[in-house]
PDB file of C-alpha atoms and ligand atoms in Angstrom:
ATOM      1  CA  MET A 192      97.885  84.746 100.860  1.00  0.00           C
ATOM      2  CA  ILE A 193      98.360  86.348  97.574  1.00  0.00           C
ATOM      3  CA  SER A 194      98.506  84.716  94.474  1.00  0.00           C
ATOM      4  CA  ALA A 195      99.231  86.174  90.803  1.00  0.00           C
ATOM      5  CA  ARG A 196      99.283  84.092  88.090  1.00  0.00           C
ATOM      6  CA  GLY A 197     100.137  85.474  84.450  1.00  0.00           C
ATOM      7  CA  VAL A 198      99.670  89.169  85.232  1.00  0.00           C
ATOM      8  CA  HIS A 199     100.042  91.454  81.959  1.00  0.00           C
ATOM      9  CA  LYS A 200      99.856  95.124  82.078  1.00  0.00           C
ATOM     10  CA  SER A 201     100.580  97.559  79.104  1.00  0.00           C
ATOM     11  CA  PHE A 202     100.401 101.420  78.764  1.00  0.00           C
ATOM     12  CA  GLY A 203      99.273 101.878  75.516  1.00  0.00           C
ATOM     13  CA  PRO A 204     101.668 100.056  73.404  1.00  0.00           C
ATOM     14  CA  LEU A 205     104.276  99.569  76.132  1.00  0.00           C
ATOM     15  CA  GLU A 206     104.393  96.128  77.667  1.00  0.00           C
ATOM     16  CA  VAL A 207     105.430  96.268  81.112  1.00  0.00           C
ATOM     17  CA  LEU A 208     104.247  93.229  82.796  1.00  0.00           C
ATOM     18  CA  LYS A 209     104.889  90.190  80.536  1.00  0.00           C
ATOM     19  CA  GLY A 210     103.171  87.447  82.704  1.00  0.00           C
ATOM     20  CA  VAL A 211     103.941  87.720  86.242  1.00  0.00           C
ATOM     21  CA  ASP A 212     103.848  84.777  88.645  1.00  0.00           C
ATOM     22  CA  LEU A 213     104.341  84.910  92.392  1.00  0.00           C
ATOM     23  CA  THR A 214     102.344  83.302  95.195  1.00  0.00           C
ATOM     24  CA  VAL A 215     103.159  84.610  98.685  1.00  0.00           C
ATOM     25  CA  GLU A 216     102.115  82.424 101.757  1.00  0.00           C
ATOM     26  CA  THR A 217     100.544  83.674 105.099  1.00  0.00           C
ATOM     27  CA  GLY A 218     103.290  85.189 106.889  1.00  0.00           C
ATOM     28  CA  GLU A 219     106.099  85.352 104.410  1.00  0.00           C
ATOM     29  CA  VAL A 220     108.083  87.980 103.399  1.00  0.00           C
ATOM     30  CA  VAL A 221     109.136  88.202  99.566  1.00  0.00           C
ATOM     31  CA  CYS A 222     111.375  91.048  98.567  1.00  0.00           C
ATOM     32  CA  LEU A 223     111.208  92.251  95.319  1.00  0.00           C
ATOM     33  CA  ILE A 224     114.479  93.199  93.338  1.00  0.00           C
ATOM     34  CA  GLY A 225     115.253  94.636  89.961  1.00  0.00           C
ATOM     35  CA  ALA A 226     116.638  97.195  87.787  1.00  0.00           C
ATOM     36  CA  SER A 227     114.439 100.546  87.640  1.00  0.00           C
ATOM     37  CA  GLY A 228     111.828 100.201  84.745  1.00  0.00           C
ATOM     38  CA  SER A 229     111.501  96.442  85.089  1.00  0.00           C
ATOM     39  CA  GLY A 230     107.940  96.712  86.806  1.00  0.00           C
ATOM     40  CA  LYS A 231     108.128  96.185  90.029  1.00  0.00           C
ATOM     41  CA  SER A 232     106.217  99.064  91.101  1.00  0.00           C
ATOM     42  CA  THR A 233     103.484  98.617  88.411  1.00  0.00           C
ATOM     43  CA  PHE A 234     102.952  94.740  89.496  1.00  0.00           C
ATOM     44  CA  LEU A 235     102.681  96.041  93.169  1.00  0.00           C
ATOM     45  CA  ARG A 236      99.965  98.413  92.072  1.00  0.00           C
ATOM     46  CA  CYS A 237      98.088  95.830  90.375  1.00  0.00           C
ATOM     47  CA  LEU A 238      98.600  93.448  93.305  1.00  0.00           C
ATOM     48  CA  ASN A 239      96.197  96.056  95.628  1.00  0.00           C
ATOM     49  CA  GLY A 240      94.160  97.029  92.640  1.00  0.00           C
ATOM     50  CA  LEU A 241      95.925 100.538  91.964  1.00  0.00           C
ATOM     51  CA  GLU A 242      96.414  99.159  88.464  1.00  0.00           C
ATOM     52  CA  ARG A 243      94.176  97.613  86.686  1.00  0.00           C
ATOM     53  CA  ALA A 244      96.157  94.178  84.977  1.00  0.00           C
ATOM     54  CA  ASN A 245      95.035  93.638  81.663  1.00  0.00           C
ATOM     55  CA  SER A 246      95.087  89.630  81.717  1.00  0.00           C
ATOM     56  CA  GLY A 247      96.042  87.228  84.517  1.00  0.00           C
ATOM     57  CA  GLU A 248      94.377  86.035  87.757  1.00  0.00           C
ATOM     58  CA  ILE A 249      95.429  87.893  91.197  1.00  0.00           C
ATOM     59  CA  LEU A 250      93.705  86.555  94.382  1.00  0.00           C
ATOM     60  CA  ILE A 251      93.686  87.741  97.654  1.00  0.00           C
ATOM     61  CA  GLY A 252      92.883  85.015  99.850  1.00  0.00           C
ATOM     62  CA  ASP A 253      90.111  83.317  98.327  1.00  0.00           C
ATOM     63  CA  THR A 254      88.822  86.829  96.063  1.00  0.00           C
ATOM     64  CA  PRO A 255      89.397  87.237  92.938  1.00  0.00           C
ATOM     65  CA  LEU A 256      90.631  91.023  92.446  1.00  0.00           C
ATOM     66  CA  MET A 257      89.604  91.182  88.643  1.00  0.00           C
ATOM     67  CA  ALA A 258      86.338  89.628  89.007  1.00  0.00           C
ATOM     68  CA  PRO A 259      83.652  92.304  88.140  1.00  0.00           C
ATOM     69  CA  GLU A 260      81.800  91.504  91.250  1.00  0.00           C
ATOM     70  CA  THR A 261      84.706  92.430  93.192  1.00  0.00           C
ATOM     71  CA  ASP A 262      84.383  95.445  95.450  1.00  0.00           C
ATOM     72  CA  ILE A 263      88.179  96.449  94.644  1.00  0.00           C
ATOM     73  CA  ASP A 264      88.034  99.452  97.432  1.00  0.00           C
ATOM     74  CA  LYS A 265      87.044  96.848 100.018  1.00  0.00           C
ATOM     75  CA  LEU A 266      89.651  94.406  98.993  1.00  0.00           C
ATOM     76  CA  ARG A 267      92.378  97.518  99.256  1.00  0.00           C
ATOM     77  CA  GLN A 268      91.567  97.845 102.760  1.00  0.00           C
ATOM     78  CA  ARG A 269      93.123  94.161 103.336  1.00  0.00           C
ATOM     79  CA  LEU A 270      96.448  95.188 101.780  1.00  0.00           C
ATOM     80  CA  GLY A 271      98.441  98.013 103.384  1.00  0.00           C
ATOM     81  CA  MET A 272     100.713  99.827 100.976  1.00  0.00           C
ATOM     82  CA  VAL A 273     103.704 101.718 101.825  1.00  0.00           C
ATOM     83  CA  PHE A 274     104.930 104.222  98.859  1.00  0.00           C
ATOM     84  CA  GLN A 275     108.519 105.960  98.552  1.00  0.00           C
ATOM     85  CA  GLN A 276     106.847 109.534  98.723  1.00  0.00           C
ATOM     86  CA  PHE A 277     105.086 108.806 102.318  1.00  0.00           C
ATOM     87  CA  ASN A 278     101.848 110.278 100.934  1.00  0.00           C
ATOM     88  CA  LEU A 279     100.470 111.547 104.142  1.00  0.00           C
ATOM     89  CA  PHE A 280      97.530 113.993 104.187  1.00  0.00           C
ATOM     90  CA  ASN A 281      99.613 117.100 104.863  1.00  0.00           C
ATOM     91  CA  HIS A 282      96.719 119.219 106.803  1.00  0.00           C
ATOM     92  CA  LEU A 283      96.816 116.297 109.551  1.00  0.00           C
ATOM     93  CA  SER A 284      98.905 115.530 112.418  1.00  0.00           C
ATOM     94  CA  ALA A 285     100.159 112.175 112.171  1.00  0.00           C
ATOM     95  CA  LEU A 286      97.970 110.574 115.052  1.00  0.00           C
ATOM     96  CA  ASP A 287      95.175 111.812 112.818  1.00  0.00           C
ATOM     97  CA  ASN A 288      96.616 110.369 109.433  1.00  0.00           C
ATOM     98  CA  VAL A 289      96.555 107.304 111.265  1.00  0.00           C
ATOM     99  CA  THR A 290      92.744 107.213 112.781  1.00  0.00           C
ATOM    100  CA  LEU A 291      91.573 108.647 109.396  1.00  0.00           C
ATOM    101  CA  GLY A 292      90.968 105.475 107.492  1.00  0.00           C
ATOM    102  CA  PRO A 293      89.293 103.717 110.469  1.00  0.00           C
ATOM    103  CA  ILE A 294      86.979 106.502 111.185  1.00  0.00           C
ATOM    104  CA  ARG A 295      85.900 106.979 107.282  1.00  0.00           C
ATOM    105  CA  LEU A 296      86.062 103.731 106.185  1.00  0.00           C
ATOM    106  CA  LYS A 297      85.607 101.343 109.146  1.00  0.00           C
ATOM    107  CA  GLY A 298      83.025 103.466 110.747  1.00  0.00           C
ATOM    108  CA  MET A 299      85.128 103.269 114.005  1.00  0.00           C
ATOM    109  CA  SER A 300      84.364 105.396 117.038  1.00  0.00           C
ATOM    110  CA  LYS A 301      87.327 108.324 117.432  1.00  0.00           C
ATOM    111  CA  ALA A 302      88.048 107.258 120.756  1.00  0.00           C
ATOM    112  CA  GLU A 303      88.577 103.415 119.351  1.00  0.00           C
ATOM    113  CA  ALA A 304      90.600 104.838 116.943  1.00  0.00           C
ATOM    114  CA  GLU A 305      92.781 106.701 118.827  1.00  0.00           C
ATOM    115  CA  ALA A 306      93.470 104.000 121.150  1.00  0.00           C
ATOM    116  CA  GLU A 307      94.655 101.797 118.361  1.00  0.00           C
ATOM    117  CA  ALA A 308      96.623 104.847 116.513  1.00  0.00           C
ATOM    118  CA  TRP A 309      98.977 105.628 120.156  1.00  0.00           C
ATOM    119  CA  ARG A 310      99.183 101.488 120.108  1.00  0.00           C
ATOM    120  CA  LEU A 311     100.610 101.931 116.643  1.00  0.00           C
ATOM    121  CA  MET A 312     102.471 105.296 117.378  1.00  0.00           C
ATOM    122  CA  ALA A 313     104.435 103.140 120.085  1.00  0.00           C
ATOM    123  CA  LEU A 314     105.075 100.163 117.763  1.00  0.00           C
ATOM    124  CA  VAL A 315     106.726 102.721 115.199  1.00  0.00           C
ATOM    125  CA  GLY A 316     108.392 104.786 117.848  1.00  0.00           C
ATOM    126  CA  LEU A 317     106.696 108.139 117.154  1.00  0.00           C
ATOM    127  CA  THR A 318     104.501 108.678 120.457  1.00  0.00           C
ATOM    128  CA  ASP A 319     106.097 111.966 121.293  1.00  0.00           C
ATOM    129  CA  ARG A 320     105.659 113.108 117.800  1.00  0.00           C
ATOM    130  CA  ALA A 321     101.677 111.955 117.220  1.00  0.00           C
ATOM    131  CA  ASP A 322     100.387 115.613 117.322  1.00  0.00           C
ATOM    132  CA  ALA A 323     103.409 116.975 114.804  1.00  0.00           C
ATOM    133  CA  MET A 324     101.883 117.943 111.267  1.00  0.00           C
ATOM    134  CA  PRO A 325     103.742 116.068 108.553  1.00  0.00           C
ATOM    135  CA  ARG A 326     105.891 119.168 107.674  1.00  0.00           C
ATOM    136  CA  MET A 327     107.647 119.495 110.891  1.00  0.00           C
ATOM    137  CA  LEU A 328     108.432 115.452 110.772  1.00  0.00           C
ATOM    138  CA  SER A 329     111.768 114.068 109.167  1.00  0.00           C
ATOM    139  CA  GLY A 330     111.579 111.534 106.205  1.00  0.00           C
ATOM    140  CA  GLY A 331     112.092 108.574 108.827  1.00  0.00           C
ATOM    141  CA  GLN A 332     109.481 109.474 110.816  1.00  0.00           C
ATOM    142  CA  LYS A 333     106.990 110.574 108.203  1.00  0.00           C
ATOM    143  CA  GLN A 334     107.382 107.267 106.677  1.00  0.00           C
ATOM    144  CA  ARG A 335     107.053 105.360 110.118  1.00  0.00           C
ATOM    145  CA  ALA A 336     103.716 107.473 110.438  1.00  0.00           C
ATOM    146  CA  ALA A 337     102.925 106.068 106.775  1.00  0.00           C
ATOM    147  CA  ILE A 338     103.371 102.758 108.189  1.00  0.00           C
ATOM    148  CA  ALA A 339     101.409 103.201 111.230  1.00  0.00           C
ATOM    149  CA  ARG A 340      98.778 104.788 108.938  1.00  0.00           C
ATOM    150  CA  ALA A 341      98.820 101.662 106.630  1.00  0.00           C
ATOM    151  CA  LEU A 342      98.759  99.236 109.670  1.00  0.00           C
ATOM    152  CA  ALA A 343      95.705 100.874 111.385  1.00  0.00           C
ATOM    153  CA  MET A 344      93.286  99.321 108.498  1.00  0.00           C
ATOM    154  CA  LYS A 345      94.463  95.912 109.751  1.00  0.00           C
ATOM    155  CA  PRO A 346      95.445  94.541 106.636  1.00  0.00           C
ATOM    156  CA  GLU A 347      96.312  90.930 105.987  1.00  0.00           C
ATOM    157  CA  ALA A 348      99.285  91.797 103.981  1.00  0.00           C
ATOM    158  CA  MET A 349     101.205  94.567 103.657  1.00  0.00           C
ATOM    159  CA  LEU A 350     102.749  95.944  99.893  1.00  0.00           C
ATOM    160  CA  PHE A 351     106.103  98.487 100.382  1.00  0.00           C
ATOM    161  CA  ASP A 352     107.502 100.225  97.212  1.00  0.00           C
ATOM    162  CA  GLU A 353     110.924 101.249  97.986  1.00  0.00           C
ATOM    163  CA  PRO A 354     110.031 102.482 101.338  1.00  0.00           C
ATOM    164  CA  THR A 355     113.734 104.283 102.289  1.00  0.00           C
ATOM    165  CA  SER A 356     114.727 105.197  98.676  1.00  0.00           C
ATOM    166  CA  ALA A 357     113.624 109.013  99.342  1.00  0.00           C
ATOM    167  CA  LEU A 358     115.103 108.965 102.793  1.00  0.00           C
ATOM    168  CA  ASP A 359     118.826 110.268 103.977  1.00  0.00           C
ATOM    169  CA  PRO A 360     120.953 107.500 104.625  1.00  0.00           C
ATOM    170  CA  GLU A 361     120.671 108.174 108.239  1.00  0.00           C
ATOM    171  CA  MET A 362     117.049 107.920 108.652  1.00  0.00           C
ATOM    172  CA  VAL A 363     117.093 104.147 106.725  1.00  0.00           C
ATOM    173  CA  ARG A 364     117.382 102.162 109.452  1.00  0.00           C
ATOM    174  CA  GLU A 365     114.936 103.367 111.534  1.00  0.00           C
ATOM    175  CA  VAL A 366     112.313 102.437 109.164  1.00  0.00           C
ATOM    176  CA  LEU A 367     114.070  99.272 108.412  1.00  0.00           C
ATOM    177  CA  ASP A 368     113.535  98.200 111.741  1.00  0.00           C
ATOM    178  CA  VAL A 369     109.947  98.760 112.094  1.00  0.00           C
ATOM    179  CA  ILE A 370     109.609  96.708 109.151  1.00  0.00           C
ATOM    180  CA  ARG A 371     111.872  94.001 110.839  1.00  0.00           C
ATOM    181  CA  LYS A 372     109.451  93.883 113.773  1.00  0.00           C
ATOM    182  CA  LEU A 373     106.309  93.513 111.233  1.00  0.00           C
ATOM    183  CA  ALA A 374     108.156  90.372 109.812  1.00  0.00           C
ATOM    184  CA  ARG A 375     108.810  89.184 113.545  1.00  0.00           C
ATOM    185  CA  ASP A 376     104.901  89.628 114.210  1.00  0.00           C
ATOM    186  CA  GLY A 377     104.301  87.517 111.392  1.00  0.00           C
ATOM    187  CA  MET A 378     102.973  90.270 108.832  1.00  0.00           C
ATOM    188  CA  THR A 379     102.696  88.852 105.241  1.00  0.00           C
ATOM    189  CA  MET A 380     104.848  91.462 103.056  1.00  0.00           C
ATOM    190  CA  VAL A 381     106.107  91.888  99.716  1.00  0.00           C
ATOM    191  CA  ILE A 382     108.931  94.535  99.909  1.00  0.00           C
ATOM    192  CA  VAL A 383     110.432  96.440  96.725  1.00  0.00           C
ATOM    193  CA  THR A 384     113.728  97.354  97.911  1.00  0.00           C
ATOM    194  CA  HIS A 385     117.154  98.277  96.621  1.00  0.00           C
ATOM    195  CA  GLU A 386     118.492  97.516 100.158  1.00  0.00           C
ATOM    196  CA  MET A 387     120.323  93.919  99.312  1.00  0.00           C
ATOM    197  CA  GLY A 388     121.626  93.565 102.860  1.00  0.00           C
ATOM    198  CA  PHE A 389     117.958  94.080 104.367  1.00  0.00           C
ATOM    199  CA  ALA A 390     116.369  91.920 101.741  1.00  0.00           C
ATOM    200  CA  ARG A 391     118.800  89.350 102.378  1.00  0.00           C
ATOM    201  CA  GLU A 392     118.334  89.215 106.408  1.00  0.00           C
ATOM    202  CA  ILE A 393     114.414  89.627 106.180  1.00  0.00           C
ATOM    203  CA  ALA A 394     113.169  87.894 102.978  1.00  0.00           C
ATOM    204  CA  ASP A 395     111.705  84.330 102.967  1.00  0.00           C
ATOM    205  CA  ARG A 396     112.175  84.474  99.335  1.00  0.00           C
ATOM    206  CA  VAL A 397     113.571  87.033  97.023  1.00  0.00           C
ATOM    207  CA  ALA A 398     112.470  87.396  93.689  1.00  0.00           C
ATOM    208  CA  PHE A 399     114.605  88.944  90.928  1.00  0.00           C
ATOM    209  CA  MET A 400     112.394  91.031  88.216  1.00  0.00           C
ATOM    210  CA  HIS A 401     113.715  91.674  84.858  1.00  0.00           C
ATOM    211  CA  SER A 402     111.965  92.922  81.551  1.00  0.00           C
ATOM    212  CA  GLY A 403     108.396  92.511  83.145  1.00  0.00           C
ATOM    213  CA  MET A 404     108.790  88.926  84.581  1.00  0.00           C
ATOM    214  CA  ILE A 405     109.689  87.188  87.578  1.00  0.00           C
ATOM    215  CA  HIS A 406     113.048  85.888  86.216  1.00  0.00           C
ATOM    216  CA  GLU A 407     114.304  83.974  89.038  1.00  0.00           C
ATOM    217  CA  ILE A 408     113.263  83.313  92.633  1.00  0.00           C
ATOM    218  CA  GLY A 409     114.460  81.841  95.630  1.00  0.00           C
ATOM    219  CA  PRO A 410     115.996  81.730  98.986  1.00  0.00           C
ATOM    220  CA  PRO A 411     118.391  84.860  99.790  1.00  0.00           C
ATOM    221  CA  ASP A 412     121.272  83.002  99.931  1.00  0.00           C
ATOM    222  CA  GLN A 413     120.757  81.145  96.925  1.00  0.00           C
ATOM    223  CA  ILE A 414     119.479  84.376  94.812  1.00  0.00           C
ATOM    224  CA  PHE A 415     122.720  86.239  96.652  1.00  0.00           C
ATOM    225  CA  GLU A 416     125.412  83.250  96.461  1.00  0.00           C
ATOM    226  CA  ALA A 417     124.367  81.050  93.634  1.00  0.00           C
ATOM    227  CA  PRO A 418     122.043  82.932  91.076  1.00  0.00           C
ATOM    228  CA  ARG A 419     121.028  80.630  88.534  1.00  0.00           C
ATOM    229  CA  GLU A 420     120.140  82.916  85.895  1.00  0.00           C
ATOM    230  CA  GLN A 421     122.710  84.844  84.107  1.00  0.00           C
ATOM    231  CA  ARG A 422     120.403  88.307  84.332  1.00  0.00           C
ATOM    232  CA  THR A 423     120.440  87.577  87.941  1.00  0.00           C
ATOM    233  CA  GLN A 424     124.015  87.711  88.150  1.00  0.00           C
ATOM    234  CA  GLU A 425     124.784  90.761  85.871  1.00  0.00           C
ATOM    235  CA  PHE A 426     122.191  92.718  88.517  1.00  0.00           C
ATOM    236  CA  LEU A 427     123.612  91.453  91.328  1.00  0.00           C
ATOM    237  CA  SER A 428     126.941  92.174  90.137  1.00  0.00           C
ATOM    238  CA  LYS A 429     125.971  95.941  89.859  1.00  0.00           C
ATOM    239  CA  VAL A 430     124.518  96.570  92.932  1.00  0.00           C
ATOM    240  CA  LEU A 431     126.023  94.141  95.597  1.00  0.00           C
TER     241      LEU A 431
HETATM  242  P1  ADP B 783     110.450  99.919  88.417  1.00  0.00           P
HETATM  243  O1  ADP B 783     109.066 100.312  89.694  1.00  0.00           O
HETATM  244  O2  ADP B 783     110.543  98.673  88.546  1.00  0.00           O
HETATM  245  O3  ADP B 783     111.113 100.831  88.537  1.00  0.00           O
HETATM  246  P2  ADP B 783     107.916 100.766  87.215  1.00  0.00           P
HETATM  247  O4  ADP B 783     107.051  99.418  87.299  1.00  0.00           O
HETATM  248  O5  ADP B 783     107.776 101.730  87.440  1.00  0.00           O
HETATM  249  O6  ADP B 783     109.259  99.744  87.365  1.00  0.00           O
HETATM  250  O7  ADP B 783     107.805 100.834  85.040  1.00  0.00           O
HETATM  251  C1  ADP B 783     108.001  99.989  84.615  1.00  0.00           C
HETATM  252  C2  ADP B 783     107.574 100.833  83.155  1.00  0.00           C
HETATM  253  O8  ADP B 783     106.409 101.146  83.241  1.00  0.00           O
HETATM  254  C3  ADP B 783     108.750 101.940  82.945  1.00  0.00           C
HETATM  255  O9  ADP B 783     108.937 102.074  81.742  1.00  0.00           O
HETATM  256  C4  ADP B 783     107.797 103.120  82.985  1.00  0.00           C
HETATM  257  O10 ADP B 783     108.168 104.198  82.523  1.00  0.00           O
HETATM  258  C5  ADP B 783     106.344 102.688  82.810  1.00  0.00           C
HETATM  259  N1  ADP B 783     105.323 103.053  83.163  1.00  0.00           N
HETATM  260  C6  ADP B 783     105.066 102.973  84.684  1.00  0.00           C
HETATM  261  N2  ADP B 783     103.676 103.553  84.819  1.00  0.00           N
HETATM  262  C7  ADP B 783     103.206 104.156  83.996  1.00  0.00           C
HETATM  263  C8  ADP B 783     102.299 104.560  83.383  1.00  0.00           C
HETATM  264  N3  ADP B 783     101.166 105.272  84.313  1.00  0.00           N
HETATM  265  N4  ADP B 783     101.873 105.263  82.212  1.00  0.00           N
HETATM  266  C9  ADP B 783     103.041 104.863  80.961  1.00  0.00           C
HETATM  267  N5  ADP B 783     104.060 104.216  81.480  1.00  0.00           N
HETATM  268  C10 ADP B 783     104.089 103.594  82.906  1.00  0.00           C
HETATM  269 MG1   MG B 784     109.096 101.656  91.326  1.00  0.00          MG
END
């Protein structure tokens, strides 16, 4: 579903990604862990074309993301992205945040988009808050609305960048529960997270990013119990 090979990205003189390789199979959940500054967000942003990699190859399905003929906006619709800071449209209700993309970008009728949005509101547990403006929602509710908004575009895969890092502790679980549900439904996902317990539980594979590369990748039990690389061991000894 997603294949990245030798992805390099620099910002001026700063080389942030130094050849990232990752393949994600359909239905697979890969959790990306690693220290702050190791390049996790940059890599996710390269995967959905928000950031243009300098070299390497990225395939979304069969579509080469970096080929000049590829329509990046179209491709981006195939990947749902959820950020730490929700990024909802503050002047729109939760429901209207969810219907906007399908109406504007997919030409869906309002009625059809709303029917689907109500289904998604139920999925993320926001049926009773659908008409609320973002400022009236808690952080956990905002993030669940952001997930519903991403799902409304019927993405083939979802990318999460620290979806619970901006939340008060008591709201982390309600967001993780939604992501668990998506995993059970077979959604392909790449999740950057500092929630190690969650990563261990939900991931098919855990990738440890260090200094712009995927330093070690493997099944969660192996990564958390028997990491092979010294850098992985050092990182885990600090966060576990
Ligand atoms: P992580 O998500 O693992 O914390 P990031 O991908 O956000 O890491 O950042 C990796 C490095 O790239 C950091 O040193 C950061 O300062 C730098 N960086 C990220 N985005 C930009 C940018 N737009 N311009 C310049 N430097 C950036
Ligand atoms: Mg980041």
